[in-house]
Amino acid sequence: MYSLIFRTLLTRLDAETAHHLSFSGLRAIDRVPGLRRLSRAVMSSGTADPAEVLGLPFPNRLGMAAGFDKNAVGIRALTQLGFGHVEVGTVTAHGQPGNPRPRLFRLLGNRAILNRMGFNNDGAAAARLQLLQARADIAKLPEQRRPIIGVNIGKTKVVDAADAAEDYRQSAELLAPLADYLVINVSSPNTPGLRDLQSAAALEPIITAVREAAAEAVETPRSTLGHVPLLIKIAPDLADEDVIAIADLALRTGVDGLITTNTTIDRSVLTGSDRDFAAAEAGGISGEPLAERAFEVLRLVRRHVGDRLSIIAVGGIADERDAVARLGAGADLVQTYSGLIYGGPMWPGRILRALRRRA
């Protein structure tokens, strides 16, 4: 049924408009207690599969990746679908409109998404207010169903690279007290110069600034690690030696984990008319074509770091076989975005029930 609706109705709408409409609908259901309970019973039944990762009690191992809920406005609503954690953002210290529309495109033939959103968000101060409300909302849920909240932070576009560490620090100061874990995003292709911050020389001061800000802002962290866990989200387009360099930097600086991976700028992963279309458009590609490289990066990192870092795998997870494979290759958690767009609201529950059966 969802496939029919998607093909005949949603694909007639601009992709960003369709996203806002569907997310608004889910949040509307969440505001009505009876509908919220019914929705949860239908879509997320049988999804409990607790796991401790990063010193935090995750209700299950599947989460919503950053980019879907940029302003932290629908965290409890997303738990209706079964997600055990929601990573909000990317949030920047200062609000910004992002790139001009259209900036989000479906690549239907490859079950992929092309986006050049450009970190459109309301800024860290606004996100803090939304997270305060989100914390109050999820506190009403039974303890075992309360999602873990990750906060993904990035650089404000107008801030010079030389001032990036201070920009990230400002976001961390405001958001760390409300985050179960923090993510440094230096891997989006849609902010000019951002990926240059993945070099060890540029990234280390950002890590230091965020860790110090979180330590100062949070006296009693939720994690049993004794601090707010910090992760770095990396790009799939890095050479293997650069991936290893970031992993080594993470180990040396006390980072707790890596997220593998962000979107790719490699158009060769696409086929047919989608490839021709994407060749003429800026932006990063997510979805099934990303799976192979994202899997390679996951295995590379896990072989190199052993059990010294936690890894969240994201990129091209289309069904339960993909999720099982990522966990089997060493991921502690998996995330999705495009899989939900193409699979529909029942998709997360199906993935999670399959993971429980195969456990």
PDB file of N, CA, C and O in Angstrom, residues 253-288:
ATOM      1  N   THR A 253      42.439  11.163  21.001  1.00  0.00           N
ATOM      2  CA  THR A 253      41.802  12.327  21.628  1.00  0.00           C
ATOM      3  C   THR A 253      40.621  11.956  22.524  1.00  0.00           C
ATOM      4  O   THR A 253      39.947  12.838  23.050  1.00  0.00           O
ATOM      5  N   GLY A 254      40.347  10.675  22.683  1.00  0.00           N
ATOM      6  CA  GLY A 254      39.280  10.266  23.584  1.00  0.00           C
ATOM      7  C   GLY A 254      37.893  10.315  23.002  1.00  0.00           C
ATOM      8  O   GLY A 254      36.901  10.283  23.739  1.00  0.00           O
ATOM      9  N   VAL A 255      37.775  10.380  21.678  1.00  0.00           N
ATOM     10  CA  VAL A 255      36.470  10.261  21.028  1.00  0.00           C
ATOM     11  C   VAL A 255      35.942   8.849  21.262  1.00  0.00           C
ATOM     12  O   VAL A 255      36.717   7.882  21.291  1.00  0.00           O
ATOM     13  N   ASP A 256      34.646   8.709  21.391  1.00  0.00           N
ATOM     14  CA  ASP A 256      34.064   7.420  21.772  1.00  0.00           C
ATOM     15  C   ASP A 256      33.613   6.566  20.601  1.00  0.00           C
ATOM     16  O   ASP A 256      33.401   5.354  20.763  1.00  0.00           O
ATOM     17  N   GLY A 257      33.430   7.177  19.421  1.00  0.00           N
ATOM     18  CA  GLY A 257      32.964   6.365  18.306  1.00  0.00           C
ATOM     19  C   GLY A 257      32.968   7.122  16.995  1.00  0.00           C
ATOM     20  O   GLY A 257      33.204   8.331  16.942  1.00  0.00           O
ATOM     21  N   LEU A 258      32.706   6.380  15.931  1.00  0.00           N
ATOM     22  CA  LEU A 258      32.598   6.929  14.589  1.00  0.00           C
ATOM     23  C   LEU A 258      31.252   6.531  13.989  1.00  0.00           C
ATOM     24  O   LEU A 258      30.709   5.464  14.299  1.00  0.00           O
ATOM     25  N   ILE A 259      30.737   7.403  13.124  1.00  0.00           N
ATOM     26  CA  ILE A 259      29.554   7.081  12.338  1.00  0.00           C
ATOM     27  C   ILE A 259      30.001   6.920  10.896  1.00  0.00           C
ATOM     28  O   ILE A 259      30.569   7.830  10.296  1.00  0.00           O
ATOM     29  N   THR A 260      29.762   5.738  10.361  1.00  0.00           N
ATOM     30  CA  THR A 260      30.204   5.406   9.000  1.00  0.00           C
ATOM     31  C   THR A 260      28.983   5.032   8.157  1.00  0.00           C
ATOM     32  O   THR A 260      28.382   4.000   8.390  1.00  0.00           O
ATOM     33  N   THR A 261      28.566   5.873   7.221  1.00  0.00           N
ATOM     34  CA  THR A 261      29.215   7.077   6.744  1.00  0.00           C
ATOM     35  C   THR A 261      28.156   8.114   6.366  1.00  0.00           C
ATOM     36  O   THR A 261      26.964   7.818   6.359  1.00  0.00           O
ATOM     37  N   ASN A 262      28.630   9.307   5.983  1.00  0.00           N
ATOM     38  CA  ASN A 262      27.760  10.349   5.456  1.00  0.00           C
ATOM     39  C   ASN A 262      27.467  10.060   3.980  1.00  0.00           C
ATOM     40  O   ASN A 262      27.763   8.976   3.480  1.00  0.00           O
ATOM     41  N   THR A 263      26.899  11.024   3.276  1.00  0.00           N
ATOM     42  CA  THR A 263      26.562  10.856   1.862  1.00  0.00           C
ATOM     43  C   THR A 263      27.819  10.902   0.990  1.00  0.00           C
ATOM     44  O   THR A 263      28.867  11.390   1.405  1.00  0.00           O
ATOM     45  N   THR A 264      27.683  10.416  -0.243  1.00  0.00           N
ATOM     46  CA  THR A 264      28.815  10.383  -1.163  1.00  0.00           C
ATOM     47  C   THR A 264      28.626  11.374  -2.305  1.00  0.00           C
ATOM     48  O   THR A 264      27.496  11.651  -2.726  1.00  0.00           O
ATOM     49  N   ILE A 265      29.746  11.888  -2.806  1.00  0.00           N
ATOM     50  CA  ILE A 265      29.702  12.744  -3.992  1.00  0.00           C
ATOM     51  C   ILE A 265      30.092  11.961  -5.240  1.00  0.00           C
ATOM     52  O   ILE A 265      30.193  12.528  -6.333  1.00  0.00           O
ATOM     53  N   ASP A 266      30.307  10.673  -5.101  1.00  0.00           N
ATOM     54  CA  ASP A 266      30.716   9.817  -6.209  1.00  0.00           C
ATOM     55  C   ASP A 266      29.504   9.447  -7.065  1.00  0.00           C
ATOM     56  O   ASP A 266      28.665   8.649  -6.651  1.00  0.00           O
ATOM     57  N   ARG A 267      29.410  10.015  -8.258  1.00  0.00           N
ATOM     58  CA  ARG A 267      28.275   9.733  -9.148  1.00  0.00           C
ATOM     59  C   ARG A 267      28.359   8.362  -9.798  1.00  0.00           C
ATOM     60  O   ARG A 267      27.367   7.863 -10.331  1.00  0.00           O
ATOM     61  N   SER A 268      29.517   7.728  -9.754  1.00  0.00           N
ATOM     62  CA  SER A 268      29.661   6.422 -10.404  1.00  0.00           C
ATOM     63  C   SER A 268      28.879   5.325  -9.691  1.00  0.00           C
ATOM     64  O   SER A 268      28.703   4.233 -10.251  1.00  0.00           O
ATOM     65  N   VAL A 269      28.395   5.590  -8.488  1.00  0.00           N
ATOM     66  CA  VAL A 269      27.597   4.575  -7.794  1.00  0.00           C
ATOM     67  C   VAL A 269      26.195   4.468  -8.383  1.00  0.00           C
ATOM     68  O   VAL A 269      25.468   3.518  -8.084  1.00  0.00           O
ATOM     69  N   LEU A 270      25.809   5.432  -9.200  1.00  0.00           N
ATOM     70  CA  LEU A 270      24.479   5.454  -9.804  1.00  0.00           C
ATOM     71  C   LEU A 270      24.498   4.832 -11.186  1.00  0.00           C
ATOM     72  O   LEU A 270      25.542   4.726 -11.835  1.00  0.00           O
ATOM     73  N   THR A 271      23.311   4.462 -11.649  1.00  0.00           N
ATOM     74  CA  THR A 271      23.165   3.918 -12.994  1.00  0.00           C
ATOM     75  C   THR A 271      22.040   4.648 -13.726  1.00  0.00           C
ATOM     76  O   THR A 271      21.203   5.314 -13.110  1.00  0.00           O
ATOM     77  N   GLY A 272      22.037   4.509 -15.053  1.00  0.00           N
ATOM     78  CA  GLY A 272      20.934   4.996 -15.873  1.00  0.00           C
ATOM     79  C   GLY A 272      20.765   6.496 -15.844  1.00  0.00           C
ATOM     80  O   GLY A 272      21.710   7.267 -15.661  1.00  0.00           O
ATOM     81  N   SER A 273      19.506   6.906 -15.994  1.00  0.00           N
ATOM     82  CA  SER A 273      19.197   8.331 -16.077  1.00  0.00           C
ATOM     83  C   SER A 273      19.473   9.054 -14.764  1.00  0.00           C
ATOM     84  O   SER A 273      19.740  10.260 -14.762  1.00  0.00           O
ATOM     85  N   ASP A 274      19.409   8.327 -13.639  1.00  0.00           N
ATOM     86  CA  ASP A 274      19.728   8.951 -12.354  1.00  0.00           C
ATOM     87  C   ASP A 274      21.171   9.448 -12.335  1.00  0.00           C
ATOM     88  O   ASP A 274      21.471  10.512 -11.783  1.00  0.00           O
ATOM     89  N   ARG A 275      22.051   8.673 -12.939  1.00  0.00           N
ATOM     90  CA  ARG A 275      23.460   9.071 -12.972  1.00  0.00           C
ATOM     91  C   ARG A 275      23.637  10.329 -13.805  1.00  0.00           C
ATOM     92  O   ARG A 275      24.375  11.244 -13.413  1.00  0.00           O
ATOM     93  N   ASP A 276      22.949  10.412 -14.922  1.00  0.00           N
ATOM     94  CA  ASP A 276      23.034  11.602 -15.771  1.00  0.00           C
ATOM     95  C   ASP A 276      22.475  12.819 -15.045  1.00  0.00           C
ATOM     96  O   ASP A 276      23.050  13.915 -15.106  1.00  0.00           O
ATOM     97  N   PHE A 277      21.356  12.617 -14.348  1.00  0.00           N
ATOM     98  CA  PHE A 277      20.749  13.727 -13.606  1.00  0.00           C
ATOM     99  C   PHE A 277      21.694  14.219 -12.511  1.00  0.00           C
ATOM    100  O   PHE A 277      21.938  15.425 -12.373  1.00  0.00           O
ATOM    101  N   ALA A 278      22.227  13.285 -11.720  1.00  0.00           N
ATOM    102  CA  ALA A 278      23.079  13.667 -10.595  1.00  0.00           C
ATOM    103  C   ALA A 278      24.368  14.316 -11.055  1.00  0.00           C
ATOM    104  O   ALA A 278      24.930  15.167 -10.342  1.00  0.00           O
ATOM    105  N   ALA A 279      24.850  13.952 -12.247  1.00  0.00           N
ATOM    106  CA  ALA A 279      26.088  14.532 -12.760  1.00  0.00           C
ATOM    107  C   ALA A 279      25.950  16.027 -12.986  1.00  0.00           C
ATOM    108  O   ALA A 279      26.942  16.764 -12.938  1.00  0.00           O
ATOM    109  N   ALA A 280      24.729  16.475 -13.197  1.00  0.00           N
ATOM    110  CA  ALA A 280      24.490  17.893 -13.458  1.00  0.00           C
ATOM    111  C   ALA A 280      24.036  18.652 -12.213  1.00  0.00           C
ATOM    112  O   ALA A 280      23.753  19.855 -12.291  1.00  0.00           O
ATOM    113  N   GLU A 281      23.957  17.955 -11.084  1.00  0.00           N
ATOM    114  CA  GLU A 281      23.459  18.570  -9.852  1.00  0.00           C
ATOM    115  C   GLU A 281      24.489  18.434  -8.739  1.00  0.00           C
ATOM    116  O   GLU A 281      25.173  17.415  -8.628  1.00  0.00           O
ATOM    117  N   ALA A 282      24.579  19.444  -7.889  1.00  0.00           N
ATOM    118  CA  ALA A 282      25.428  19.371  -6.702  1.00  0.00           C
ATOM    119  C   ALA A 282      24.715  18.593  -5.609  1.00  0.00           C
ATOM    120  O   ALA A 282      23.485  18.462  -5.617  1.00  0.00           O
ATOM    121  N   GLY A 283      25.485  18.080  -4.658  1.00  0.00           N
ATOM    122  CA  GLY A 283      24.873  17.423  -3.514  1.00  0.00           C
ATOM    123  C   GLY A 283      25.431  16.046  -3.248  1.00  0.00           C
ATOM    124  O   GLY A 283      26.208  15.491  -4.027  1.00  0.00           O
ATOM    125  N   GLY A 284      25.017  15.475  -2.116  1.00  0.00           N
ATOM    126  CA  GLY A 284      25.455  14.149  -1.713  1.00  0.00           C
ATOM    127  C   GLY A 284      24.377  13.121  -1.961  1.00  0.00           C
ATOM    128  O   GLY A 284      23.180  13.411  -1.897  1.00  0.00           O
ATOM    129  N   ILE A 285      24.802  11.895  -2.228  1.00  0.00           N
ATOM    130  CA  ILE A 285      23.895  10.793  -2.540  1.00  0.00           C
ATOM    131  C   ILE A 285      23.811   9.856  -1.339  1.00  0.00           C
ATOM    132  O   ILE A 285      24.825   9.452  -0.766  1.00  0.00           O
ATOM    133  N   SER A 286      22.590   9.511  -0.962  1.00  0.00           N
ATOM    134  CA  SER A 286      22.356   8.510   0.071  1.00  0.00           C
ATOM    135  C   SER A 286      21.453   7.429  -0.505  1.00  0.00           C
ATOM    136  O   SER A 286      20.914   7.565  -1.597  1.00  0.00           O
ATOM    137  N   GLY A 287      21.275   6.358   0.248  1.00  0.00           N
ATOM    138  CA  GLY A 287      20.427   5.270  -0.228  1.00  0.00           C
ATOM    139  C   GLY A 287      21.235   4.066  -0.669  1.00  0.00           C
ATOM    140  O   GLY A 287      22.447   3.950  -0.406  1.00  0.00           O
ATOM    141  N   GLU A 288      20.587   3.169  -1.382  1.00  0.00           N
ATOM    142  CA  GLU A 288      21.174   1.872  -1.690  1.00  0.00           C
ATOM    143  C   GLU A 288      22.512   1.944  -2.432  1.00  0.00           C
ATOM    144  O   GLU A 288      23.396   1.109  -2.176  1.00  0.00           O
TER     145      GLU A 288
END
